Short mmCIF file of C-alpha atoms in Angstrom, two decimals:
data_model
loop_
_atom_site.label_atom_id
_atom_site.label_comp_id
_atom_site.label_asym_id
_atom_site.label_seq_id
_atom_site.Cartn_x
_atom_site.Cartn_y
_atom_site.Cartn_z
CA MET B 22 273.87 80.62 63.79
CA SER B 23 274.13 81.97 60.26
CA THR B 24 271.05 82.05 58.05
CA GLY B 25 272.53 79.24 55.97
CA VAL B 26 272.89 76.98 59.00
CA VAL B 27 269.34 77.78 60.13
CA VAL B 28 267.94 76.92 56.70
CA LEU B 29 269.94 73.67 56.60
CA VAL B 30 268.73 72.66 60.05
CA LEU B 31 265.13 73.51 59.16
CA SER B 32 265.40 71.57 55.91
CA LEU B 33 266.67 68.43 57.65
CA LEU B 34 264.20 68.59 60.54
CA LEU B 35 261.19 69.27 58.32
CA GLY B 36 262.54 66.83 55.74
CA ALA B 37 262.47 63.95 58.22
CA GLN B 38 258.77 63.59 57.45
CA PRO B 39 259.02 63.02 53.66
CA ILE B 40 262.15 60.94 54.18
CA ALA B 41 260.18 58.67 56.53
CA THR B 42 257.25 58.38 54.11
CA ASP B 43 258.34 58.99 50.51
CA LEU B 44 261.50 56.90 50.65
CA TYR B 45 259.71 53.70 51.59
CA LEU B 46 256.58 54.21 49.47
CA PRO B 47 258.02 52.54 46.33
CA ALA B 48 258.81 49.48 48.49
CA LEU B 49 255.38 49.35 50.15
CA PRO B 50 253.69 46.92 47.70
CA ALA B 51 256.73 44.56 47.84
CA LEU B 52 256.88 44.87 51.62
CA THR B 53 253.19 44.03 51.87
CA GLN B 54 253.56 40.94 49.69
CA GLY B 55 256.75 39.87 51.48
CA PHE B 56 254.98 39.70 54.83
CA GLY B 57 251.78 38.34 53.28
CA ALA B 58 249.94 41.27 54.81
CA SER B 59 246.65 42.96 53.99
CA MET B 60 246.24 46.49 52.63
CA HIS B 61 244.99 47.57 56.05
CA GLN B 62 248.19 46.31 57.71
CA ALA B 63 250.29 48.00 55.06
CA GLN B 64 248.54 51.32 55.71
CA LEU B 65 249.28 50.90 59.42
CA THR B 66 253.00 51.26 58.70
CA LEU B 67 252.17 54.78 57.54
CA THR B 68 249.25 55.73 59.77
CA ALA B 69 250.91 54.40 62.97
CA LEU B 70 253.93 56.56 62.21
CA LEU B 71 251.75 59.60 61.64
CA LEU B 72 249.50 59.07 64.66
CA ALA B 73 252.53 58.66 66.95
CA PHE B 74 254.04 61.71 65.25
CA GLY B 75 250.96 63.79 66.05
CA LEU B 76 250.51 62.59 69.63
CA SER B 77 254.17 62.95 70.54
CA GLN B 78 254.16 66.63 69.62
CA LEU B 79 251.74 67.30 72.48
CA VAL B 80 254.53 66.12 74.78
CA TRP B 81 257.53 67.52 72.93
CA GLY B 82 255.99 71.00 72.60
CA PRO B 83 255.67 71.85 76.31
CA LEU B 84 259.00 70.13 77.03
CA SER B 85 260.77 72.27 74.45
CA ASP B 86 259.16 75.43 75.86
CA ARG B 87 260.52 74.42 79.28
CA PHE B 88 263.99 72.98 78.55
CA GLY B 89 264.81 74.53 75.17
CA ARG B 90 264.95 73.20 71.63
CA ARG B 91 268.44 71.68 71.61
CA PRO B 92 268.03 68.85 74.17
CA ILE B 93 264.67 67.84 72.70
CA LEU B 94 266.18 67.71 69.22
CA LEU B 95 269.14 65.59 70.31
CA TRP B 96 266.96 63.06 72.12
CA GLY B 97 264.41 62.98 69.33
CA MET B 98 266.81 62.46 66.43
CA GLY B 99 268.77 59.87 68.41
CA ALA B 100 265.57 57.88 68.93
CA PHE B 101 264.69 58.33 65.25
CA ALA B 102 267.97 56.74 64.16
CA LEU B 103 267.59 53.81 66.59
CA ALA B 104 263.98 53.16 65.54
CA SER B 105 265.07 53.17 61.90
CA VAL B 106 267.61 50.45 62.64
CA GLY B 107 264.92 48.46 64.43
CA SER B 108 262.57 48.69 61.45
CA VAL B 109 265.23 47.26 59.13
CA PHE B 110 265.44 44.08 61.20
CA SER B 111 261.70 43.61 61.75
CA ALA B 112 260.67 39.96 61.49
CA SER B 113 256.95 40.60 61.04
CA MET B 114 254.53 43.30 59.99
CA GLU B 115 253.56 43.80 63.64
CA GLN B 116 257.17 44.53 64.59
CA LEU B 117 257.54 46.92 61.68
CA VAL B 118 254.39 48.80 62.69
CA LEU B 119 255.74 49.12 66.25
CA TRP B 120 259.11 50.47 65.12
CA ARG B 121 257.41 52.87 62.73
CA ALA B 122 255.33 54.20 65.62
CA VAL B 123 258.51 54.80 67.65
CA GLN B 124 260.04 56.46 64.61
CA GLY B 125 257.03 58.74 64.28
CA ALA B 126 257.13 59.74 67.95
CA ALA B 127 260.82 60.62 67.63
CA MET B 128 260.22 62.51 64.37
CA GLY B 129 257.69 64.68 66.19
CA ALA B 130 260.50 66.30 68.18
CA GLY B 131 262.29 67.47 65.05
CA VAL B 132 259.35 68.78 63.06
CA MET B 133 257.73 70.47 66.05
CA CYS B 134 260.99 72.18 67.04
CA ALA B 135 261.56 73.36 63.47
CA ARG B 136 258.32 75.36 63.52
CA ALA B 137 259.13 76.72 66.98
CA ILE B 138 262.67 77.71 65.94
CA VAL B 139 261.24 79.89 63.16
CA ARG B 140 259.09 81.73 65.70
CA ASP B 141 262.03 81.99 68.14
CA LEU B 142 264.16 83.77 65.58
CA TYR B 143 261.84 85.69 63.23
CA ALA B 144 258.85 88.02 63.19
CA PRO B 145 255.64 86.53 61.69
CA THR B 146 255.85 87.67 58.06
CA GLU B 147 259.58 87.01 57.81
CA GLY B 148 258.92 83.69 59.54
CA ALA B 149 256.62 82.65 56.68
CA ARG B 150 259.40 83.38 54.18
CA MET B 151 261.99 81.49 56.27
CA MET B 152 259.60 78.57 56.63
CA SER B 153 259.25 78.49 52.85
CA LYS B 154 263.05 78.22 52.56
CA GLY B 155 263.07 75.31 54.99
CA LEU B 156 260.24 73.69 53.10
CA SER B 157 262.16 74.17 49.84
CA GLY B 158 264.86 72.05 51.46
CA LEU B 159 262.17 69.55 52.42
CA GLY B 160 261.17 69.46 48.77
CA VAL B 161 264.74 68.68 47.71
CA LEU B 162 264.84 65.77 50.16
CA ALA B 163 261.46 64.59 48.88
CA CYS B 164 262.80 64.77 45.30
CA ILE B 165 265.65 62.47 46.30
CA SER B 166 263.63 60.16 48.52
CA ALA B 167 261.18 58.51 46.14
CA PRO B 168 263.66 57.73 43.31
CA LEU B 169 266.22 56.54 45.85
CA GLY B 170 263.62 54.37 47.54
CA GLY B 171 262.63 52.87 44.19
CA LEU B 172 266.23 52.11 43.24
CA LEU B 173 267.12 50.63 46.62
CA SER B 174 263.97 48.52 46.62
CA ASP B 175 264.62 47.24 43.08
CA TRP B 176 268.31 46.52 43.63
CA LEU B 177 268.60 45.52 47.29
CA GLY B 178 265.05 44.96 48.59
CA TRP B 179 262.72 46.92 50.83
CA ARG B 180 264.93 46.62 53.92
CA ALA B 181 267.60 48.71 52.21
CA ALA B 182 265.07 51.51 51.72
CA LEU B 183 264.33 51.51 55.45
CA GLY B 184 268.05 51.39 56.21
CA ALA B 185 268.52 54.70 54.41
CA LEU B 186 266.35 56.29 57.12
CA ALA B 187 268.87 55.23 59.77
CA VAL B 188 271.68 56.90 57.81
CA PHE B 189 269.66 60.11 57.50
CA GLY B 190 268.82 60.12 61.24
CA ALA B 191 272.46 59.61 62.27
CA ALA B 192 273.69 62.35 59.92
CA THR B 193 271.08 64.84 61.16
CA LEU B 194 271.91 64.03 64.79
CA ALA B 195 275.61 64.65 64.10
CA LEU B 196 274.89 68.04 62.51
CA LEU B 197 272.68 69.11 65.41
CA ALA B 198 275.30 68.14 67.98
CA TRP B 199 277.99 69.99 66.01
CA ARG B 200 276.34 73.21 64.81
CA PHE B 201 272.92 73.81 66.34
CA GLU B 202 272.77 76.53 68.98
CA GLU B 203 269.87 77.00 71.38
CA THR B 204 267.25 79.46 70.06
CA LEU B 205 265.01 79.77 73.16
CA PRO B 206 266.57 82.02 75.83
CA VAL B 207 266.25 80.91 79.45
CA GLU B 208 264.15 83.95 80.36
CA ARG B 209 261.48 82.97 77.79
CA ARG B 210 261.03 79.38 78.94
CA GLN B 211 257.70 78.25 80.34
CA PRO B 212 257.17 76.22 83.53
CA LEU B 213 255.68 72.72 83.35
CA HIS B 214 252.93 73.42 85.89
CA LEU B 215 249.60 71.93 84.91
CA GLY B 216 247.76 75.15 85.66
CA GLU B 217 250.09 77.25 83.52
CA MET B 218 249.95 74.66 80.73
CA ALA B 219 246.15 74.65 80.80
CA VAL B 220 246.10 78.45 80.52
CA THR B 221 248.54 78.32 77.59
CA TRP B 222 246.56 75.64 75.76
CA SER B 223 243.32 77.53 76.34
CA ARG B 224 244.81 80.78 75.01
CA ILE B 225 246.07 79.05 71.87
CA LEU B 226 242.87 77.10 71.21
CA ARG B 227 240.73 80.23 71.59
CA HIS B 228 242.76 82.24 69.09
CA PRO B 229 241.11 82.54 65.64
CA THR B 230 244.43 83.06 63.85
CA PHE B 231 245.72 79.75 65.22
CA TRP B 232 242.66 77.87 63.97
CA THR B 233 242.73 79.64 60.60
CA PHE B 234 246.27 78.65 59.72
CA ALA B 235 246.23 75.30 61.50
CA LEU B 236 243.17 74.30 59.45
CA LEU B 237 244.81 75.56 56.24
CA ALA B 238 247.96 73.50 56.90
CA THR B 239 245.88 70.49 57.95
CA ALA B 240 243.64 70.50 54.88
CA SER B 241 246.60 70.98 52.56
CA TYR B 242 248.43 68.11 54.23
CA GLY B 243 245.27 66.02 54.03
CA GLY B 244 245.43 66.30 50.24
CA LEU B 245 249.12 65.45 50.17
CA PHE B 246 248.62 62.48 52.49
CA THR B 247 245.79 61.16 50.30
CA PHE B 248 248.23 61.09 47.40
CA LEU B 249 251.06 59.56 49.44
CA ALA B 250 248.90 56.83 50.97
CA THR B 251 247.41 55.67 47.67
CA SER B 252 249.83 56.59 44.90
CA SER B 253 252.17 53.58 45.06
CA PHE B 254 249.22 51.19 44.82
CA VAL B 255 247.52 53.26 42.10
CA PHE B 256 250.54 53.76 39.86
CA ILE B 257 252.24 50.38 40.43
CA ASN B 258 249.28 48.03 40.88
CA ALA B 259 246.48 49.75 38.96
CA LEU B 260 248.43 51.51 36.19
CA GLY B 261 251.36 49.10 35.88
CA LEU B 262 254.34 51.41 36.43
CA SER B 263 257.65 50.06 37.71
CA LYS B 264 258.95 51.14 41.11
CA THR B 265 261.66 53.21 39.44
CA HIS B 266 259.14 54.97 37.18
CA TYR B 267 256.94 55.62 40.18
CA GLY B 268 259.93 57.11 41.99
CA LEU B 269 260.51 59.47 39.07
CA LEU B 270 256.89 60.60 39.23
CA MET B 271 257.36 61.39 42.92
CA PHE B 272 260.52 63.29 42.00
CA SER B 273 258.57 65.43 39.55
CA MET B 274 255.89 66.09 42.16
CA SER B 275 258.49 67.21 44.71
CA PHE B 276 260.17 69.45 42.13
CA VAL B 277 256.89 71.24 41.46
CA TYR B 278 256.41 71.58 45.24
CA ILE B 279 259.81 73.31 45.47
CA LEU B 280 258.68 75.73 42.77
CA GLY B 281 255.61 76.42 44.92
CA THR B 282 257.74 77.38 47.93
CA ILE B 283 259.75 79.74 45.71
CA VAL B 284 256.53 81.30 44.41
CA CYS B 285 255.46 81.71 48.04
CA ARG B 286 258.60 83.70 48.88
CA ARG B 287 258.12 85.91 45.82
CA LEU B 288 254.44 86.64 46.36
CA ILE B 289 254.32 87.35 50.10
CA PRO B 290 256.27 90.67 49.94
CA ARG B 291 254.11 91.82 47.01
CA LEU B 292 250.65 90.57 47.91
CA GLY B 293 250.78 89.79 51.63
CA VAL B 294 249.92 86.46 53.17
CA ARG B 295 246.14 86.60 52.74
CA ARG B 296 246.14 87.39 49.00
CA THR B 297 248.97 84.92 48.36
CA VAL B 298 246.96 82.13 49.97
CA ALA B 299 243.84 83.15 48.05
CA VAL B 300 245.65 83.03 44.69
CA ALA B 301 247.17 79.64 45.52
CA ALA B 302 243.74 78.28 46.46
CA GLY B 303 242.59 78.92 42.90
CA PHE B 304 245.29 76.53 41.67
CA THR B 305 244.34 74.03 44.37
CA LEU B 306 240.68 73.96 43.43
CA THR B 307 241.40 73.80 39.69
CA GLY B 308 243.84 70.91 40.04
CA GLY B 309 241.77 68.92 42.51
CA THR B 310 238.58 69.33 40.50
CA LEU B 311 240.26 68.22 37.27
CA VAL B 312 241.70 65.12 38.98
CA GLY B 313 238.27 64.26 40.36
CA VAL B 314 236.39 64.84 37.10
CA PHE B 315 238.92 62.86 35.06
CA GLY B 316 238.62 59.96 37.49
CA TRP B 317 234.84 60.12 37.38
CA LEU B 318 234.92 60.13 33.56
CA GLY B 319 237.05 56.98 33.56
CA TRP B 320 240.27 58.58 32.30
CA HIS B 321 242.45 56.28 34.40
CA HIS B 322 245.98 56.85 33.23
CA THR B 323 249.11 58.42 34.68
CA TRP B 324 249.00 61.90 33.19
CA ALA B 325 245.27 62.37 33.76
CA ILE B 326 246.22 62.29 37.45
CA MET B 327 249.65 63.92 37.47
CA LEU B 328 249.13 66.97 35.26
CA PRO B 329 246.26 68.43 37.32
CA TYR B 330 247.96 67.26 40.53
CA TYR B 331 250.93 69.47 39.68
CA LEU B 332 248.61 72.47 40.14
CA PHE B 333 247.55 71.11 43.54
CA ILE B 334 251.10 70.47 44.75
CA LEU B 335 252.33 73.84 43.44
CA ALA B 336 249.76 75.52 45.69
CA HIS B 337 250.72 73.17 48.54
CA GLY B 338 254.12 74.85 48.43
CA VAL B 339 252.35 78.10 49.32
CA HIS B 340 249.80 76.84 51.84
CA GLN B 341 252.23 74.89 54.04
CA PRO B 342 254.72 77.71 54.80
CA CYS B 343 251.89 80.16 55.43
CA GLY B 344 249.87 77.67 57.47
CA GLN B 345 252.69 76.31 59.61
CA SER B 346 254.25 79.69 60.42
CA GLY B 347 250.89 81.44 60.76
CA ALA B 348 249.61 78.99 63.36
CA VAL B 349 252.47 79.83 65.75
CA SER B 350 252.85 83.52 64.90
CA PRO B 351 250.66 84.93 67.73
CA PHE B 352 252.54 82.96 70.41
CA PRO B 353 256.21 83.98 70.76
CA GLN B 354 256.25 82.77 74.38
CA SER B 355 254.77 79.33 73.66
CA ALA B 356 255.68 78.57 70.07
CA GLY B 357 256.50 74.95 70.90
CA THR B 358 253.05 74.27 72.32
CA ALA B 359 251.30 76.04 69.44
CA SER B 360 253.42 74.09 66.96
CA ALA B 361 252.56 70.85 68.77
CA LEU B 362 248.82 71.49 68.67
CA SER B 363 248.93 72.38 64.99
CA GLY B 364 250.98 69.30 64.19
CA PHE B 365 248.68 67.08 66.24
CA LEU B 366 245.66 68.30 64.29
CA MET B 367 247.38 67.55 61.00
CA MET B 368 248.26 64.01 62.01
CA VAL B 369 244.81 63.18 63.41
CA VAL B 370 243.32 64.08 60.04
CA ALA B 371 246.01 62.05 58.25
CA PHE B 372 245.38 59.03 60.46
CA THR B 373 241.63 59.23 59.89
CA MET B 374 242.15 59.57 56.15
CA GLY B 375 244.53 56.62 56.18
CA GLN B 376 241.95 54.41 57.86
CA TRP B 377 239.34 55.41 55.29
CA LEU B 378 241.70 54.78 52.38
CA GLY B 379 242.91 51.47 53.82
CA ALA B 380 239.37 50.13 53.74
CA ARG B 381 238.95 51.08 50.06
CA MET B 382 242.29 50.21 48.42
CA PRO B 383 243.11 46.57 47.54
CA ALA B 384 246.63 45.41 48.36
CA GLY B 385 247.15 43.54 45.04
CA THR B 386 246.51 44.22 41.38
CA GLU B 387 243.07 42.63 41.36
CA GLY B 388 240.39 45.28 41.74
CA ALA B 389 242.97 48.11 41.89
CA THR B 390 241.37 51.50 41.22
CA VAL B 391 242.32 55.18 41.05
CA LEU B 392 239.05 56.50 42.53
CA PRO B 393 240.01 56.74 46.23
CA LEU B 394 242.95 58.92 45.15
CA THR B 395 241.04 61.11 42.69
CA ASN B 396 237.95 61.54 44.86
CA GLY B 397 240.08 62.28 47.93
CA LEU B 398 242.04 65.01 46.17
CA TRP B 399 238.83 66.57 44.87
CA PHE B 400 237.39 66.66 48.39
CA TRP B 401 240.47 68.29 49.93
CA SER B 402 240.75 70.87 47.18
CA VAL B 403 237.25 72.12 48.00
CA VAL B 404 238.04 72.26 51.73
CA ILE B 405 241.32 74.16 51.17
CA ALA B 406 239.67 76.72 48.90
CA ALA B 407 236.88 77.28 51.41
CA ILE B 408 239.36 77.95 54.22
CA ALA B 409 241.58 80.17 52.07
CA TRP B 410 238.75 82.31 50.77
CA THR B 411 236.88 82.72 54.07
CA LEU B 412 238.85 82.20 57.30
CA VAL B 413 242.22 83.35 55.97
CA GLN B 414 240.69 86.52 54.53
CA ARG B 415 239.05 87.32 57.87
CA TYR B 416 241.67 86.24 60.44
CA GLY B 417 244.82 85.77 58.39
CA GLU B 418 246.72 89.01 58.86
CA LEU B 419 250.12 88.18 60.38
CA ARG B 420 251.35 90.94 62.64
CA GLN B 421 254.13 91.22 65.17
CA PRO B 422 252.59 91.06 68.69
CA PRO B 423 252.59 94.37 70.59
CA GLN B 424 256.02 95.38 71.87
CA ARG B 425 254.76 95.37 75.45
CA ALA B 426 254.04 91.62 75.24
CA GLN B 427 257.55 91.07 73.88
CA THR B 428 259.45 93.10 76.47
CA SER B 429 257.74 91.43 79.41
CA ALA B 430 259.66 88.25 78.63
CA THR B 431 262.99 89.69 77.43
CA PRO B 432 265.70 91.68 79.19
#
């Protein structure tokens, strides 16, 4: 495959996650009211998707290391499209939560394989730059998703927003069937023996570089998820924005994220991964602290949140490529399993955060507040900076594994 095709495939596979979340967020308050549901039930449509997404990767990872990336991708994206159709025709909140869980499990195949494909094809440092290109494509999809979701919800209702996910899934499946070529050679595939799998998992979980970058990606995603899970209720219910205006805010956020991925690609060759992450953490901590302090001072308006959050999301565009590629970099023979474990950790944290937020955010306008959002972002900014300035500086050097380890599994 050409580099352009690889970047397009990575963008679509990684972009399935913001498509599945950002596109329906503007419709979430209307969806909640339409079913007469509570805030906790509304959050389940997001957290059930993410929990299933995280758990499924523990299955998809070893399967992809055994059978290759292509069959897992075809099955996964086919199931994603079908689950999206099911969610459109849900007759109750319970049915919608079920279909969203199926959707999340299917989405796990695509996102997990995307990280593994980068490790299949590229050395660690180049892999971080390629991951940033794929995540730039994710940012473009995220830019489109929220405004499109707002327009569809305003014009045609919330079911139309969910229907757009089915169109995306079918288009991605068609591209994979047409252009995607297998990236994992037969000689590098791993058996599905429990003993071998236990050894592989143990080797990954004992590796400090895996934990360093998996924790960086997890903490950075924790901050993003805090914003995603609360922002529609904060900006629409608490601050009175329309769905379309909210979608435009999400567009601006995604645009800044794209700039962050471009900054990542520019800085890595000049500073290296460790210093790039350290510089980005300064922006993270500054933005998160300002959001938290403004919320604590009672400055509850749109730009008191968004302007400092732009600093946070700019740095997110650096932390995610470095974190996601760094977590799998030491494991060329088991990139799928390493990707799965990293993804599972991210989604467990997101699910836990979603449960916490669901208990503190009202579903309607009465009692609506910005504090769960602002306090959550402040918390995650401190965690990210701590990881970036300690663990990444100690264990974060990305190096190609010794040639002997490579040649033992290649002709």
